[in-house]
CSV table of C-alpha atoms in Angstrom, one decimal:
chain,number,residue,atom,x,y,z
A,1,UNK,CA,0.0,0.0,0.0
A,2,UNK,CA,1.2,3.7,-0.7
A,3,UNK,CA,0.3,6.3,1.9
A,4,UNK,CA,0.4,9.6,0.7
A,5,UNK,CA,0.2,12.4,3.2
A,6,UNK,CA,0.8,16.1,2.8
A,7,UNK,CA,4.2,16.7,4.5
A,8,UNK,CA,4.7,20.5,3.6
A,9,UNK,CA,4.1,22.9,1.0
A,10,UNK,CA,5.2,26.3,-0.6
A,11,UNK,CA,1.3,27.2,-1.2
A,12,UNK,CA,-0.8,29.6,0.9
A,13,UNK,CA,-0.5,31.0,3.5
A,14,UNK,CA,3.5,30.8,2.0
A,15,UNK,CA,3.1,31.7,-1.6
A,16,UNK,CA,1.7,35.2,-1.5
A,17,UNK,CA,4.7,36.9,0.0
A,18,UNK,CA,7.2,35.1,-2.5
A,19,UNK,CA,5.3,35.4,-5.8
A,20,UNK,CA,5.6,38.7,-4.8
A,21,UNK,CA,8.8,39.2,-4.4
A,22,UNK,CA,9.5,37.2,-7.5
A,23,UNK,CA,7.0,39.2,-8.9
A,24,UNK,CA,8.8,42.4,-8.1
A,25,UNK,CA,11.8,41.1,-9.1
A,26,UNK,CA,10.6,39.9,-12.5
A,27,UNK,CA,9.6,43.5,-13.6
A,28,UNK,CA,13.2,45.1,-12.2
A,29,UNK,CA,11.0,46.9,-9.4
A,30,UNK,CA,12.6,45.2,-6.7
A,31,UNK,CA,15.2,47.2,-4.5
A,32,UNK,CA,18.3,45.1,-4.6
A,33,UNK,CA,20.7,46.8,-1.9
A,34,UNK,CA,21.9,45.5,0.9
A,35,UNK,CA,18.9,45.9,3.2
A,36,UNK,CA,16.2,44.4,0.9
A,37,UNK,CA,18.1,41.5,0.1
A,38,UNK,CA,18.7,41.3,3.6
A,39,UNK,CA,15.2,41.1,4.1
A,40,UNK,CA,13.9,38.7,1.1
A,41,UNK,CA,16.7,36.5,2.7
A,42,UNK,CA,15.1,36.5,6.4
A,43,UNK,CA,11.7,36.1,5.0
A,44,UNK,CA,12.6,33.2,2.9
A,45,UNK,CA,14.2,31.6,5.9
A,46,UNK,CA,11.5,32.2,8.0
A,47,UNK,CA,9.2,30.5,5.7
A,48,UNK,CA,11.2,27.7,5.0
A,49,UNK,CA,11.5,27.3,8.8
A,50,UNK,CA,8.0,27.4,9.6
A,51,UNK,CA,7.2,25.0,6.9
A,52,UNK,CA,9.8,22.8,7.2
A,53,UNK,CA,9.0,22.5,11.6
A,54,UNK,CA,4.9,21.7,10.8
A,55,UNK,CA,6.1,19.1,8.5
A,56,UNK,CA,7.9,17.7,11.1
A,57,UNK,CA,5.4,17.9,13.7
A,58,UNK,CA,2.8,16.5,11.1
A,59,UNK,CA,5.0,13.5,10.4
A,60,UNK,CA,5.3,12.8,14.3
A,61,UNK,CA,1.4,12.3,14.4
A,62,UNK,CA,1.0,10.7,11.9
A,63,UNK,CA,3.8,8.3,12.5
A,64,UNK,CA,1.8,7.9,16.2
A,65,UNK,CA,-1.3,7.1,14.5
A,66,UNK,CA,0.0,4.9,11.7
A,67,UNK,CA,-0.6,1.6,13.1
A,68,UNK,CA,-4.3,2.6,13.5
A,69,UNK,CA,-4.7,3.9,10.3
A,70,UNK,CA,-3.3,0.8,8.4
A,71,UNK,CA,-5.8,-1.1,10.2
A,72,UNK,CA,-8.6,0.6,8.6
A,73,UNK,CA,-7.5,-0.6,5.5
A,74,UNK,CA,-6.2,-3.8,6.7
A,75,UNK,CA,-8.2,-5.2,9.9
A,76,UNK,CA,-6.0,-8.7,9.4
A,77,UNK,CA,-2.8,-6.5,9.5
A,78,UNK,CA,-1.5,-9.0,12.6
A,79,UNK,CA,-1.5,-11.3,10.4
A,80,UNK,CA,0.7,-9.9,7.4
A,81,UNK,CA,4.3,-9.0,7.0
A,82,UNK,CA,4.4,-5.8,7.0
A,83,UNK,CA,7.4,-3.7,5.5
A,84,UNK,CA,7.8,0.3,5.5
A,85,UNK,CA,9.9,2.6,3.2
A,86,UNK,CA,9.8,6.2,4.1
A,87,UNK,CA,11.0,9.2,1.7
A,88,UNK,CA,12.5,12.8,3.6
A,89,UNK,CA,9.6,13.2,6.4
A,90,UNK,CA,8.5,9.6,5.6
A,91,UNK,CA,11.5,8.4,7.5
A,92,UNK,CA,10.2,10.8,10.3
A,93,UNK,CA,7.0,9.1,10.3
A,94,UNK,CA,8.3,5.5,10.9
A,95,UNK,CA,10.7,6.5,13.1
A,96,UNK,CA,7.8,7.5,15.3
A,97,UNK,CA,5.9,4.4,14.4
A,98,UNK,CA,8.5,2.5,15.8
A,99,UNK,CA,8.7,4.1,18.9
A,100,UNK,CA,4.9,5.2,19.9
A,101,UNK,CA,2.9,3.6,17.7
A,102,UNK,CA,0.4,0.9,19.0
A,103,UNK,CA,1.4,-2.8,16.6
A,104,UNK,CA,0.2,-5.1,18.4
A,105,UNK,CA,0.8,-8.4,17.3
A,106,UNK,CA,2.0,-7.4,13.8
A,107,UNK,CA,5.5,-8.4,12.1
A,108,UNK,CA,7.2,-5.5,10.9
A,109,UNK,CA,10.0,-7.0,8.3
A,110,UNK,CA,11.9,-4.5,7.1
A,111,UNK,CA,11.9,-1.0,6.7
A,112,UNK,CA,13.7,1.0,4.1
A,113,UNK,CA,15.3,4.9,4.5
A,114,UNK,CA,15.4,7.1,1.7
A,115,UNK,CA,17.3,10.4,2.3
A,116,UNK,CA,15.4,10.6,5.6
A,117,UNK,CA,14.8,13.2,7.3
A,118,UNK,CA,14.4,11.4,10.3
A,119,UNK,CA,17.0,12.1,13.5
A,120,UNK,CA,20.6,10.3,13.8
A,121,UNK,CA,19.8,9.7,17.2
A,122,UNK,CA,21.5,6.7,17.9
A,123,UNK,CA,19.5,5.3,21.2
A,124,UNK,CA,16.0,5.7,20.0
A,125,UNK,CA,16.8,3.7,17.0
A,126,UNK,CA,18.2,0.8,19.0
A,127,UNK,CA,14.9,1.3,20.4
A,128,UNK,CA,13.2,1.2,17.2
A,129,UNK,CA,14.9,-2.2,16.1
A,130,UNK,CA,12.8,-3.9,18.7
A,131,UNK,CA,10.0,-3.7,16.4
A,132,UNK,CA,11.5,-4.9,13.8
A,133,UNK,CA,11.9,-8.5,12.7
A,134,UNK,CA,14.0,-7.3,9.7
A,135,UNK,CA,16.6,-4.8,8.7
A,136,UNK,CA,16.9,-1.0,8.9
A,137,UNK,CA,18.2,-0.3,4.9
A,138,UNK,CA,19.4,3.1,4.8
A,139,UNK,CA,20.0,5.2,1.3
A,140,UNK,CA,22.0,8.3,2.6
A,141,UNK,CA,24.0,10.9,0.6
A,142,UNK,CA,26.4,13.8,1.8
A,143,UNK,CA,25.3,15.8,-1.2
A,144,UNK,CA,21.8,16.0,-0.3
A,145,UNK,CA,21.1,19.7,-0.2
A,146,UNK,CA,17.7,19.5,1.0
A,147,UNK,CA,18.4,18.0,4.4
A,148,UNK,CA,22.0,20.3,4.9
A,149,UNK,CA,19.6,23.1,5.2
A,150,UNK,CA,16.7,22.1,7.8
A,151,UNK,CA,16.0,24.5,10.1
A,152,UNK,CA,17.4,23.1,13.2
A,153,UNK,CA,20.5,21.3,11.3
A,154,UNK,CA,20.0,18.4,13.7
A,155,UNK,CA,21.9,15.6,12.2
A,156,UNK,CA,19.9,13.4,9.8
A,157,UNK,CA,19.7,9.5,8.8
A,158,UNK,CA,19.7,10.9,5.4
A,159,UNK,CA,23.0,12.4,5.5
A,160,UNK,CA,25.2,9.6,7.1
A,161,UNK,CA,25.2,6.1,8.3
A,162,UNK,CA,22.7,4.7,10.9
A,163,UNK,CA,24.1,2.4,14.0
A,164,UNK,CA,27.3,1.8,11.7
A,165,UNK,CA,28.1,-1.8,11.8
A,166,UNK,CA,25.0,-3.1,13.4
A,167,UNK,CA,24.8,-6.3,12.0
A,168,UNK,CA,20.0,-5.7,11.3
A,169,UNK,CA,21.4,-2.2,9.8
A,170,UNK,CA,22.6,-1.8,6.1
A,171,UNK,CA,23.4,1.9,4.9
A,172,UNK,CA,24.1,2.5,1.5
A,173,UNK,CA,25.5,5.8,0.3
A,174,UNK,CA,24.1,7.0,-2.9
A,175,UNK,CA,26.9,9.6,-3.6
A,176,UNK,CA,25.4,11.1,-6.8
A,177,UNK,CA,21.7,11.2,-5.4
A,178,UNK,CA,20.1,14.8,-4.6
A,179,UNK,CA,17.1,14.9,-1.7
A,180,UNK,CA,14.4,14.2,-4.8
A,181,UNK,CA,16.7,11.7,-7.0
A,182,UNK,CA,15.6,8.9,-4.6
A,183,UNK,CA,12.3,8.2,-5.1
A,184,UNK,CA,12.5,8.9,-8.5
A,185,UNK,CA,14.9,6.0,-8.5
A,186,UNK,CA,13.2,3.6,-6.1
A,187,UNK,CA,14.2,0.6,-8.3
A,188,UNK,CA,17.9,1.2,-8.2
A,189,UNK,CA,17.8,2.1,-4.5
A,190,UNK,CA,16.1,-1.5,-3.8
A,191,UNK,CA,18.6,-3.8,-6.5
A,192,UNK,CA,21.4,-2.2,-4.2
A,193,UNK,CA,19.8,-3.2,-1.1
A,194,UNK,CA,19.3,-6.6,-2.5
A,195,UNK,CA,22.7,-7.3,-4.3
A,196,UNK,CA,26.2,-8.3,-2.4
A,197,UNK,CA,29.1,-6.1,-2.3
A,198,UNK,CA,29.6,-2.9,-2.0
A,199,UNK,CA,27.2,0.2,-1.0
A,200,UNK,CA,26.4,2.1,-4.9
């Protein structure tokens, strides 16, 4: 099953204050000294902020409430094996569904990591392997702008190795992946996962 969920957004109430500033800037009306592109640069970080922090606080619901949610869709879910893969804030959400989320009885396999923007927070994932009958697959790169540049520059799963060497953990650094190439190539990430040798 794919779960789609709206993580964040640059629409309302965000987009009216940069399409006109791009708007401004478009028609050469914009004042480009110092102090305006002082503050086009603060506003633009204060919107990224706020959006990026709500996207995070969503993803920590939902990541709560997941268990629940998949049984509405799948009342014999104790009885499947269940595996997770999570993109950016989708790593955020299992990571919560490891750790608060209500299972019950079900078999979680495997989950997968794809530049996630999840925490590198070594203790609570130990935590999370509990759950998991499976592997933690990690796809990580350094060059992943998107995650270089949250808000709070906490260190992310998406950026560097999980639990290195921990035997039920396999990261795999994608070295020529941006934030976005990831999901667009799913199928390589997964072949790498599932083939011997070295990390891609």
């Amino acid at each position: 099953a794919l779960l789609f969920w709206q993580s964040g957004s640059w629409r309302a109430p965000f987009a009216a204050p940069l399409l006109s500033i791009g708007a401004r800037l478009a028609r050469g009306r914009a004042l480009l000294g110092p102090a305006a592109l002082a503050t086009h640069t603060a506003m633009l970080a204060g919107l990224h902020a706020a959006s990026y922090l709500r996207g995070e606080s969503r993803a920590e619901r939902l990541g709560v409430t997941l268990p629940a949610y998949l049984r509405t869709h799948a009342p014999d879910l104790d009885d499947l094996e269940i595996h997770l893969t999570g993109h950016s804030l989708g790593a955020r959400v299992i990571h919560h569904a490891l750790l608060h989320g209500d299972w019950g009885r079900a078999r979680i396999a495997d989950i997968t990591l794809l530049a996630g923007a999840a925490d590198l927070d070594e203790p609570s994932w130990q935590r999370g392997l509990e759950r998991i009958n499976g592997r933690i697959r990690n796809a990580w790169s350094r060059w992943d702008w998107a995650l270089h540049i949250t808000p709070d520059l906490r260190p992310r799963v998406g950026l560097a190795p999980l639990l290195p060497g921990h035997p039920r953990v396999d990261n795999r650094e994608f070295s020529r992946f941006g934030h976005f190439d990831f999901w667009r190539n799913l199928g390589e990430c997964m072949r790498a996962f599932d083939t011997a040798g070295a990390p891609a």
